[in-house]
Amino acid sequence: MICALGSAVCFGTASVLQAMAARAAEPGSGSGVDAALLLRALRQWRYLVGLALDGLGFLLQIVALRSLPIYVVGAALAASLAVTAVVSSRLLHVRLSRTEWAAVVVVCAGMAMLGLAAGPEGDRAGSTALRWSMLGTALGVLVLGAVAGRLPDRPRALVLGLGAGIGFGVVEVSVRLIDTLALPEVLSNVALYALLVGGGAAFLLLTSALQRGSVTTATAGLVITETIGPSVVGVVWLGDRTREGLAWLAITGFVVAVAGALALARFGELPAQSEQAGEPAPRE
């Protein structure tokens, strides 16, 4: 559980830095999958620091996924929005309302309930069909990003967010489907390529969402698809369970944590705005 929460701290802090860097980068073609935009963002030192934190967060996420059910780790990743909100309030002087502070508390309460109710990770080995499904889904994220580039701003932001969440969800499931890192076995595991394609596609879509459109909408879509889909896969196909008699507490904690994160979705874009304005961001 400590690793899951540590990954949330890393991802939440990284999102503040990456949002600032993405907004500072020159706009590109408007495509949902804009690899050139990612290259331009890499010239920003804040984005590089954010990537380093993402790397550390990913390592902690892998450790968490090897010992906890996917639904716990997914909720922890959603809780990174609470970290983003707190970091924004401290470092960028973004004012949080009482409602938003309450949402931070709600996220923490949901994670506490999940921590009490979660059982060990499921013991089922994923099927070959599930591995190929993850790879197909990862490739579909790239197609979804290309389609998003042709949409108006509002639906484009939502589609980019949903696509990024699906890509990160593929990563969560694929980590569980990789049972060994020994060569050459790992190279023949389709889940490895699903992880790489899904993670890369998700980063491309998320970077585009941070740079243009309503990032609040995109972040909400990201939270929904990144948490719900992988959690269902973990329970139905990988055998994730709760402690005996505490399924109700796990479900309640999951819903509470995700609901609190959705209430804080606007913090996907406030850091960049407040940096550009040089003053606290206005209320929405």
mmCIF file of C-alpha atoms in Angstrom:
data_model
loop_
_atom_site.group_PDB
_atom_site.id
_atom_site.type_symbol
_atom_site.label_atom_id
_atom_site.label_comp_id
_atom_site.label_asym_id
_atom_site.label_seq_id
_atom_site.Cartn_x
_atom_site.Cartn_y
_atom_site.Cartn_z
ATOM 1 C CA MET A 1 0.000 0.000 0.000
ATOM 2 C CA ILE A 2 2.912 2.323 0.732
ATOM 3 C CA CYS A 3 4.226 1.806 -2.805
ATOM 4 C CA ALA A 4 0.790 2.554 -4.294
ATOM 5 C CA LEU A 5 0.531 5.803 -2.340
ATOM 6 C CA GLY A 6 4.154 6.657 -3.187
ATOM 7 C CA SER A 7 3.382 6.280 -6.884
ATOM 8 C CA ALA A 8 0.413 8.638 -6.436
ATOM 9 C CA VAL A 9 2.711 11.266 -4.887
ATOM 10 C CA CYS A 10 5.173 10.943 -7.766
ATOM 11 C CA PHE A 11 2.518 11.066 -10.501
ATOM 12 C CA GLY A 12 0.628 13.925 -8.847
ATOM 13 C CA THR A 13 3.724 16.085 -8.523
ATOM 14 C CA ALA A 14 4.873 15.199 -12.038
ATOM 15 C CA SER A 15 1.547 16.301 -13.528
ATOM 16 C CA VAL A 16 2.069 19.837 -12.177
ATOM 17 C CA LEU A 17 5.466 20.094 -13.845
ATOM 18 C CA GLN A 18 4.336 18.463 -17.086
ATOM 19 C CA ALA A 19 1.284 20.685 -17.425
ATOM 20 C CA MET A 20 3.499 23.774 -17.129
ATOM 21 C CA ALA A 21 5.950 22.425 -19.704
ATOM 22 C CA ALA A 22 3.279 21.274 -22.175
ATOM 23 C CA ARG A 23 1.531 24.652 -22.088
ATOM 24 C CA ALA A 24 4.862 26.412 -22.662
ATOM 25 C CA ALA A 25 5.649 24.287 -25.735
ATOM 26 C CA GLU A 26 4.776 25.595 -29.184
ATOM 27 C CA PRO A 27 1.464 24.233 -30.532
ATOM 28 C CA GLY A 28 1.657 21.646 -33.249
ATOM 29 C CA SER A 29 -0.653 20.334 -35.922
ATOM 30 C CA GLY A 30 -3.652 19.752 -33.665
ATOM 31 C CA SER A 31 -3.507 15.982 -34.062
ATOM 32 C CA GLY A 32 -4.463 13.892 -31.075
ATOM 33 C CA VAL A 33 -1.285 11.811 -31.483
ATOM 34 C CA ASP A 34 1.330 14.571 -31.808
ATOM 35 C CA ALA A 35 4.775 13.022 -31.329
ATOM 36 C CA ALA A 36 6.446 16.334 -32.253
ATOM 37 C CA LEU A 37 4.667 18.007 -29.338
ATOM 38 C CA LEU A 38 6.216 15.471 -26.980
ATOM 39 C CA LEU A 39 9.651 16.244 -28.411
ATOM 40 C CA ARG A 40 9.077 19.978 -27.930
ATOM 41 C CA ALA A 41 7.948 19.409 -24.359
ATOM 42 C CA LEU A 42 11.133 17.440 -23.688
ATOM 43 C CA ARG A 43 13.085 20.670 -24.158
ATOM 44 C CA GLN A 44 11.460 21.996 -20.987
ATOM 45 C CA TRP A 45 13.359 21.135 -17.787
ATOM 46 C CA ARG A 46 10.101 20.818 -15.878
ATOM 47 C CA TYR A 47 8.939 18.093 -18.232
ATOM 48 C CA LEU A 48 12.193 16.185 -17.758
ATOM 49 C CA VAL A 49 11.879 16.350 -13.974
ATOM 50 C CA GLY A 50 8.265 15.259 -14.341
ATOM 51 C CA LEU A 51 9.359 12.290 -16.441
ATOM 52 C CA ALA A 52 11.899 11.309 -13.780
ATOM 53 C CA LEU A 53 9.132 11.363 -11.172
ATOM 54 C CA ASP A 54 6.908 9.372 -13.549
ATOM 55 C CA GLY A 55 9.677 6.775 -13.846
ATOM 56 C CA LEU A 56 9.973 6.459 -10.086
ATOM 57 C CA GLY A 57 6.194 6.343 -9.770
ATOM 58 C CA PHE A 58 6.023 3.590 -12.391
ATOM 59 C CA LEU A 59 8.552 1.473 -10.503
ATOM 60 C CA LEU A 60 6.536 1.887 -7.309
ATOM 61 C CA GLN A 61 3.383 1.051 -9.280
ATOM 62 C CA ILE A 62 4.928 -2.193 -10.523
ATOM 63 C CA VAL A 63 5.833 -3.211 -6.973
ATOM 64 C CA ALA A 64 2.292 -2.375 -5.822
ATOM 65 C CA LEU A 65 0.694 -4.332 -8.681
ATOM 66 C CA ARG A 66 2.712 -7.414 -7.723
ATOM 67 C CA SER A 67 1.189 -7.457 -4.234
ATOM 68 C CA LEU A 68 -2.145 -5.603 -4.374
ATOM 69 C CA PRO A 69 -5.333 -5.973 -6.445
ATOM 70 C CA ILE A 70 -5.537 -3.736 -9.498
ATOM 71 C CA TYR A 71 -8.544 -1.874 -8.100
ATOM 72 C CA VAL A 72 -6.444 -0.608 -5.162
ATOM 73 C CA VAL A 73 -3.587 0.576 -7.364
ATOM 74 C CA GLY A 74 -6.027 2.173 -9.816
ATOM 75 C CA ALA A 75 -7.703 4.123 -7.031
ATOM 76 C CA ALA A 76 -4.289 5.219 -5.770
ATOM 77 C CA LEU A 77 -3.441 6.548 -9.233
ATOM 78 C CA ALA A 78 -6.704 8.498 -9.256
ATOM 79 C CA ALA A 79 -5.733 9.853 -5.838
ATOM 80 C CA SER A 80 -2.718 11.499 -7.478
ATOM 81 C CA LEU A 81 -5.104 14.325 -8.391
ATOM 82 C CA ALA A 82 -5.362 15.123 -4.690
ATOM 83 C CA VAL A 83 -1.566 15.346 -4.614
ATOM 84 C CA THR A 84 -1.666 17.638 -7.653
ATOM 85 C CA ALA A 85 -4.166 19.897 -5.898
ATOM 86 C CA VAL A 86 -2.083 20.151 -2.731
ATOM 87 C CA VAL A 87 1.174 20.717 -4.645
ATOM 88 C CA SER A 88 -0.524 23.407 -6.735
ATOM 89 C CA SER A 89 -1.783 25.170 -3.624
ATOM 90 C CA ARG A 90 1.649 25.134 -1.985
ATOM 91 C CA LEU A 91 4.015 25.804 -4.870
ATOM 92 C CA LEU A 92 1.896 27.751 -7.340
ATOM 93 C CA HIS A 93 -0.382 29.540 -4.861
ATOM 94 C CA VAL A 94 -3.548 28.116 -6.383
ATOM 95 C CA ARG A 95 -6.370 28.711 -3.939
ATOM 96 C CA LEU A 96 -8.420 25.671 -2.991
ATOM 97 C CA SER A 97 -11.969 26.226 -1.869
ATOM 98 C CA ARG A 98 -13.412 24.460 1.156
ATOM 99 C CA THR A 99 -15.169 22.080 -1.213
ATOM 100 C CA GLU A 100 -11.883 21.172 -2.873
ATOM 101 C CA TRP A 101 -10.117 20.611 0.450
ATOM 102 C CA ALA A 102 -13.076 18.413 1.383
ATOM 103 C CA ALA A 103 -12.542 16.453 -1.854
ATOM 104 C CA VAL A 104 -8.894 15.891 -0.868
ATOM 105 C CA VAL A 105 -10.069 14.519 2.480
ATOM 106 C CA VAL A 106 -12.637 12.328 0.699
ATOM 107 C CA VAL A 107 -9.927 10.828 -1.522
ATOM 108 C CA CYS A 108 -7.797 10.052 1.527
ATOM 109 C CA ALA A 109 -10.780 8.470 3.292
ATOM 110 C CA GLY A 110 -11.519 6.299 0.258
ATOM 111 C CA MET A 111 -7.910 5.107 0.123
ATOM 112 C CA ALA A 112 -8.007 4.311 3.835
ATOM 113 C CA MET A 113 -11.107 2.148 3.316
ATOM 114 C CA LEU A 114 -9.451 0.361 0.413
ATOM 115 C CA GLY A 115 -6.346 -0.246 2.484
ATOM 116 C CA LEU A 116 -8.414 -1.897 5.194
ATOM 117 C CA ALA A 117 -10.511 -4.019 2.822
ATOM 118 C CA ALA A 118 -8.052 -5.078 0.108
ATOM 119 C CA GLY A 119 -6.937 -8.667 -0.068
ATOM 120 C CA PRO A 120 -3.836 -10.016 -1.837
ATOM 121 C CA GLU A 121 -3.477 -9.850 -5.596
ATOM 122 C CA GLY A 122 -5.336 -12.456 -7.637
ATOM 123 C CA ASP A 123 -3.590 -15.756 -8.300
ATOM 124 C CA ARG A 124 -4.968 -16.436 -11.777
ATOM 125 C CA ALA A 125 -2.574 -16.404 -14.715
ATOM 126 C CA GLY A 126 -3.877 -14.313 -17.573
ATOM 127 C CA SER A 127 -4.816 -16.176 -20.710
ATOM 128 C CA THR A 128 -3.151 -15.764 -24.089
ATOM 129 C CA ALA A 129 -6.368 -14.189 -25.363
ATOM 130 C CA LEU A 130 -6.185 -11.546 -22.627
ATOM 131 C CA ARG A 131 -2.597 -10.726 -23.558
ATOM 132 C CA TRP A 132 -3.490 -10.258 -27.218
ATOM 133 C CA SER A 133 -6.544 -8.225 -26.204
ATOM 134 C CA MET A 134 -4.287 -5.837 -24.290
ATOM 135 C CA LEU A 135 -2.050 -5.394 -27.333
ATOM 136 C CA GLY A 136 -5.053 -4.785 -29.582
ATOM 137 C CA THR A 137 -6.428 -2.257 -27.096
ATOM 138 C CA ALA A 138 -3.080 -0.455 -26.984
ATOM 139 C CA LEU A 139 -3.024 -0.152 -30.780
ATOM 140 C CA GLY A 140 -6.615 1.053 -30.642
ATOM 141 C CA VAL A 141 -5.518 3.920 -28.369
ATOM 142 C CA LEU A 142 -3.283 5.211 -31.185
ATOM 143 C CA VAL A 143 -6.199 5.078 -33.609
ATOM 144 C CA LEU A 144 -8.404 6.860 -31.081
ATOM 145 C CA GLY A 145 -5.832 9.626 -30.746
ATOM 146 C CA ALA A 146 -5.698 10.118 -34.514
ATOM 147 C CA VAL A 147 -9.494 10.383 -34.623
ATOM 148 C CA ALA A 148 -9.466 12.895 -31.756
ATOM 149 C CA GLY A 149 -7.322 15.258 -33.822
ATOM 150 C CA ARG A 150 -10.254 15.834 -36.193
ATOM 151 C CA LEU A 151 -12.754 16.696 -33.455
ATOM 152 C CA PRO A 152 -13.727 20.122 -32.051
ATOM 153 C CA ASP A 153 -11.957 21.242 -28.872
ATOM 154 C CA ARG A 154 -14.440 20.030 -26.241
ATOM 155 C CA PRO A 155 -15.059 16.469 -27.504
ATOM 156 C CA ARG A 156 -11.387 16.213 -28.496
ATOM 157 C CA ALA A 157 -10.284 16.813 -24.898
ATOM 158 C CA LEU A 158 -12.679 14.155 -23.631
ATOM 159 C CA VAL A 159 -11.579 11.585 -26.234
ATOM 160 C CA LEU A 160 -7.895 12.298 -25.536
ATOM 161 C CA GLY A 161 -8.490 11.806 -21.822
ATOM 162 C CA LEU A 162 -10.460 8.609 -22.290
ATOM 163 C CA GLY A 163 -7.798 7.268 -24.655
ATOM 164 C CA ALA A 164 -4.942 8.128 -22.294
ATOM 165 C CA GLY A 165 -6.771 6.411 -19.444
ATOM 166 C CA ILE A 166 -7.282 3.287 -21.544
ATOM 167 C CA GLY A 167 -3.579 3.265 -22.413
ATOM 168 C CA PHE A 168 -2.513 3.555 -18.779
ATOM 169 C CA GLY A 169 -5.062 0.883 -17.903
ATOM 170 C CA VAL A 170 -3.400 -1.442 -20.429
ATOM 171 C CA VAL A 171 -0.128 -0.816 -18.603
ATOM 172 C CA GLU A 172 -1.681 -1.767 -15.244
ATOM 173 C CA VAL A 173 -3.079 -5.043 -16.546
ATOM 174 C CA SER A 174 0.023 -5.885 -18.606
ATOM 175 C CA VAL A 175 2.281 -5.600 -15.550
ATOM 176 C CA ARG A 176 0.258 -8.410 -13.975
ATOM 177 C CA LEU A 177 0.518 -10.492 -17.161
ATOM 178 C CA ILE A 178 4.325 -10.408 -17.194
ATOM 179 C CA ASP A 179 5.327 -13.245 -14.859
ATOM 180 C CA THR A 180 9.072 -13.210 -15.523
ATOM 181 C CA LEU A 181 11.713 -10.740 -16.674
ATOM 182 C CA ALA A 182 14.167 -13.455 -17.659
ATOM 183 C CA LEU A 183 15.445 -13.492 -21.236
ATOM 184 C CA PRO A 184 14.350 -14.715 -23.703
ATOM 185 C CA GLU A 185 10.980 -15.591 -22.103
ATOM 186 C CA VAL A 186 9.931 -11.992 -21.513
ATOM 187 C CA LEU A 187 10.542 -11.092 -25.171
ATOM 188 C CA SER A 188 8.006 -13.705 -26.263
ATOM 189 C CA ASN A 189 5.323 -12.355 -23.916
ATOM 190 C CA VAL A 190 2.774 -10.295 -25.855
ATOM 191 C CA ALA A 191 1.970 -8.365 -22.662
ATOM 192 C CA LEU A 192 5.406 -6.693 -22.799
ATOM 193 C CA TYR A 193 4.587 -5.096 -26.154
ATOM 194 C CA ALA A 194 1.110 -4.179 -24.965
ATOM 195 C CA LEU A 195 2.721 -2.375 -22.018
ATOM 196 C CA LEU A 196 5.177 -0.468 -24.224
ATOM 197 C CA VAL A 197 2.632 0.529 -26.880
ATOM 198 C CA GLY A 198 -0.080 1.355 -24.337
ATOM 199 C CA GLY A 199 2.220 3.449 -22.168
ATOM 200 C CA GLY A 200 3.703 5.322 -25.109
ATOM 201 C CA ALA A 201 0.319 6.028 -26.670
ATOM 202 C CA ALA A 202 -1.082 7.200 -23.338
ATOM 203 C CA PHE A 203 1.794 9.650 -22.867
ATOM 204 C CA LEU A 204 1.276 11.068 -26.363
ATOM 205 C CA LEU A 205 -2.444 11.600 -25.830
ATOM 206 C CA LEU A 206 -2.025 12.996 -22.331
ATOM 207 C CA THR A 207 0.658 15.449 -23.463
ATOM 208 C CA SER A 208 -1.642 16.684 -26.224
ATOM 209 C CA ALA A 209 -4.497 17.027 -23.719
ATOM 210 C CA LEU A 210 -2.320 19.066 -21.351
ATOM 211 C CA GLN A 211 -1.350 21.418 -24.194
ATOM 212 C CA ARG A 212 -4.730 22.163 -25.750
ATOM 213 C CA GLY A 213 -8.430 21.954 -25.041
ATOM 214 C CA SER A 214 -10.197 21.512 -21.719
ATOM 215 C CA VAL A 215 -7.770 19.531 -19.605
ATOM 216 C CA THR A 216 -10.352 19.357 -16.823
ATOM 217 C CA THR A 217 -12.569 17.329 -19.148
ATOM 218 C CA ALA A 218 -9.625 15.233 -20.311
ATOM 219 C CA THR A 219 -8.513 14.487 -16.756
ATOM 220 C CA ALA A 220 -12.006 13.370 -15.772
ATOM 221 C CA GLY A 221 -12.035 10.962 -18.724
ATOM 222 C CA LEU A 222 -8.558 9.752 -17.761
ATOM 223 C CA VAL A 223 -9.617 8.951 -14.181
ATOM 224 C CA ILE A 224 -12.708 7.034 -15.289
ATOM 225 C CA THR A 225 -11.059 4.740 -17.833
ATOM 226 C CA GLU A 226 -7.804 4.297 -15.903
ATOM 227 C CA THR A 227 -9.585 3.007 -12.801
ATOM 228 C CA ILE A 228 -12.781 1.201 -13.787
ATOM 229 C CA GLY A 229 -11.657 -0.890 -16.780
ATOM 230 C CA PRO A 230 -8.489 -2.396 -15.245
ATOM 231 C CA SER A 231 -10.306 -3.030 -11.952
ATOM 232 C CA VAL A 232 -12.959 -5.078 -13.750
ATOM 233 C CA VAL A 233 -10.277 -7.073 -15.571
ATOM 234 C CA GLY A 234 -8.493 -7.736 -12.280
ATOM 235 C CA VAL A 235 -11.624 -9.020 -10.540
ATOM 236 C CA VAL A 236 -13.132 -11.007 -13.436
ATOM 237 C CA TRP A 237 -10.066 -12.457 -15.162
ATOM 238 C CA LEU A 238 -7.188 -12.279 -12.672
ATOM 239 C CA GLY A 239 -8.952 -13.248 -9.438
ATOM 240 C CA ASP A 240 -8.536 -10.048 -7.400
ATOM 241 C CA ARG A 241 -10.544 -10.237 -4.181
ATOM 242 C CA THR A 242 -11.104 -8.401 -0.898
ATOM 243 C CA ARG A 243 -10.636 -9.562 2.665
ATOM 244 C CA GLU A 244 -13.341 -11.907 3.869
ATOM 245 C CA GLY A 245 -16.595 -10.034 4.461
ATOM 246 C CA LEU A 246 -15.188 -6.621 3.470
ATOM 247 C CA ALA A 247 -16.217 -6.438 -0.178
ATOM 248 C CA TRP A 248 -18.726 -3.695 0.706
ATOM 249 C CA LEU A 249 -15.956 -1.591 2.275
ATOM 250 C CA ALA A 250 -13.703 -2.019 -0.762
ATOM 251 C CA ILE A 251 -16.493 -1.007 -3.156
ATOM 252 C CA THR A 252 -17.373 1.995 -1.004
ATOM 253 C CA GLY A 253 -13.729 3.050 -0.733
ATOM 254 C CA PHE A 254 -13.200 2.713 -4.474
ATOM 255 C CA VAL A 255 -16.285 4.788 -5.324
ATOM 256 C CA VAL A 256 -15.425 7.432 -2.719
ATOM 257 C CA ALA A 257 -11.796 7.755 -3.869
ATOM 258 C CA VAL A 258 -12.699 8.015 -7.567
ATOM 259 C CA ALA A 259 -15.548 10.470 -6.871
ATOM 260 C CA GLY A 260 -13.194 12.680 -4.879
ATOM 261 C CA ALA A 261 -10.622 12.525 -7.668
ATOM 262 C CA LEU A 262 -13.219 13.541 -10.258
ATOM 263 C CA ALA A 263 -14.103 16.541 -8.092
ATOM 264 C CA LEU A 264 -10.449 17.593 -8.379
ATOM 265 C CA ALA A 265 -10.152 16.973 -12.125
ATOM 266 C CA ARG A 266 -9.581 20.660 -12.892
ATOM 267 C CA PHE A 267 -6.073 20.412 -11.450
ATOM 268 C CA GLY A 268 -4.895 18.845 -14.704
ATOM 269 C CA GLU A 269 -4.721 22.373 -16.141
ATOM 270 C CA LEU A 270 -4.503 24.931 -13.323
ATOM 271 C CA PRO A 271 -0.740 24.673 -12.768
ATOM 272 C CA ALA A 272 0.073 25.863 -16.282
ATOM 273 C CA GLN A 273 -2.492 28.632 -16.160
ATOM 274 C CA SER A 274 -1.293 30.008 -12.858
ATOM 275 C CA GLU A 275 2.328 29.887 -14.020
ATOM 276 C CA GLN A 276 1.514 31.899 -17.111
ATOM 277 C CA ALA A 277 -0.567 34.441 -15.249
ATOM 278 C CA GLY A 278 1.988 34.848 -12.463
ATOM 279 C CA GLU A 279 -0.813 34.873 -9.894
ATOM 280 C CA PRO A 280 -3.362 32.532 -8.323
ATOM 281 C CA ALA A 281 -5.592 30.931 -10.911
ATOM 282 C CA PRO A 282 -9.160 32.246 -11.103
ATOM 283 C CA ARG A 283 -12.080 30.235 -9.864
ATOM 284 C CA GLU A 284 -14.046 28.265 -12.462
#
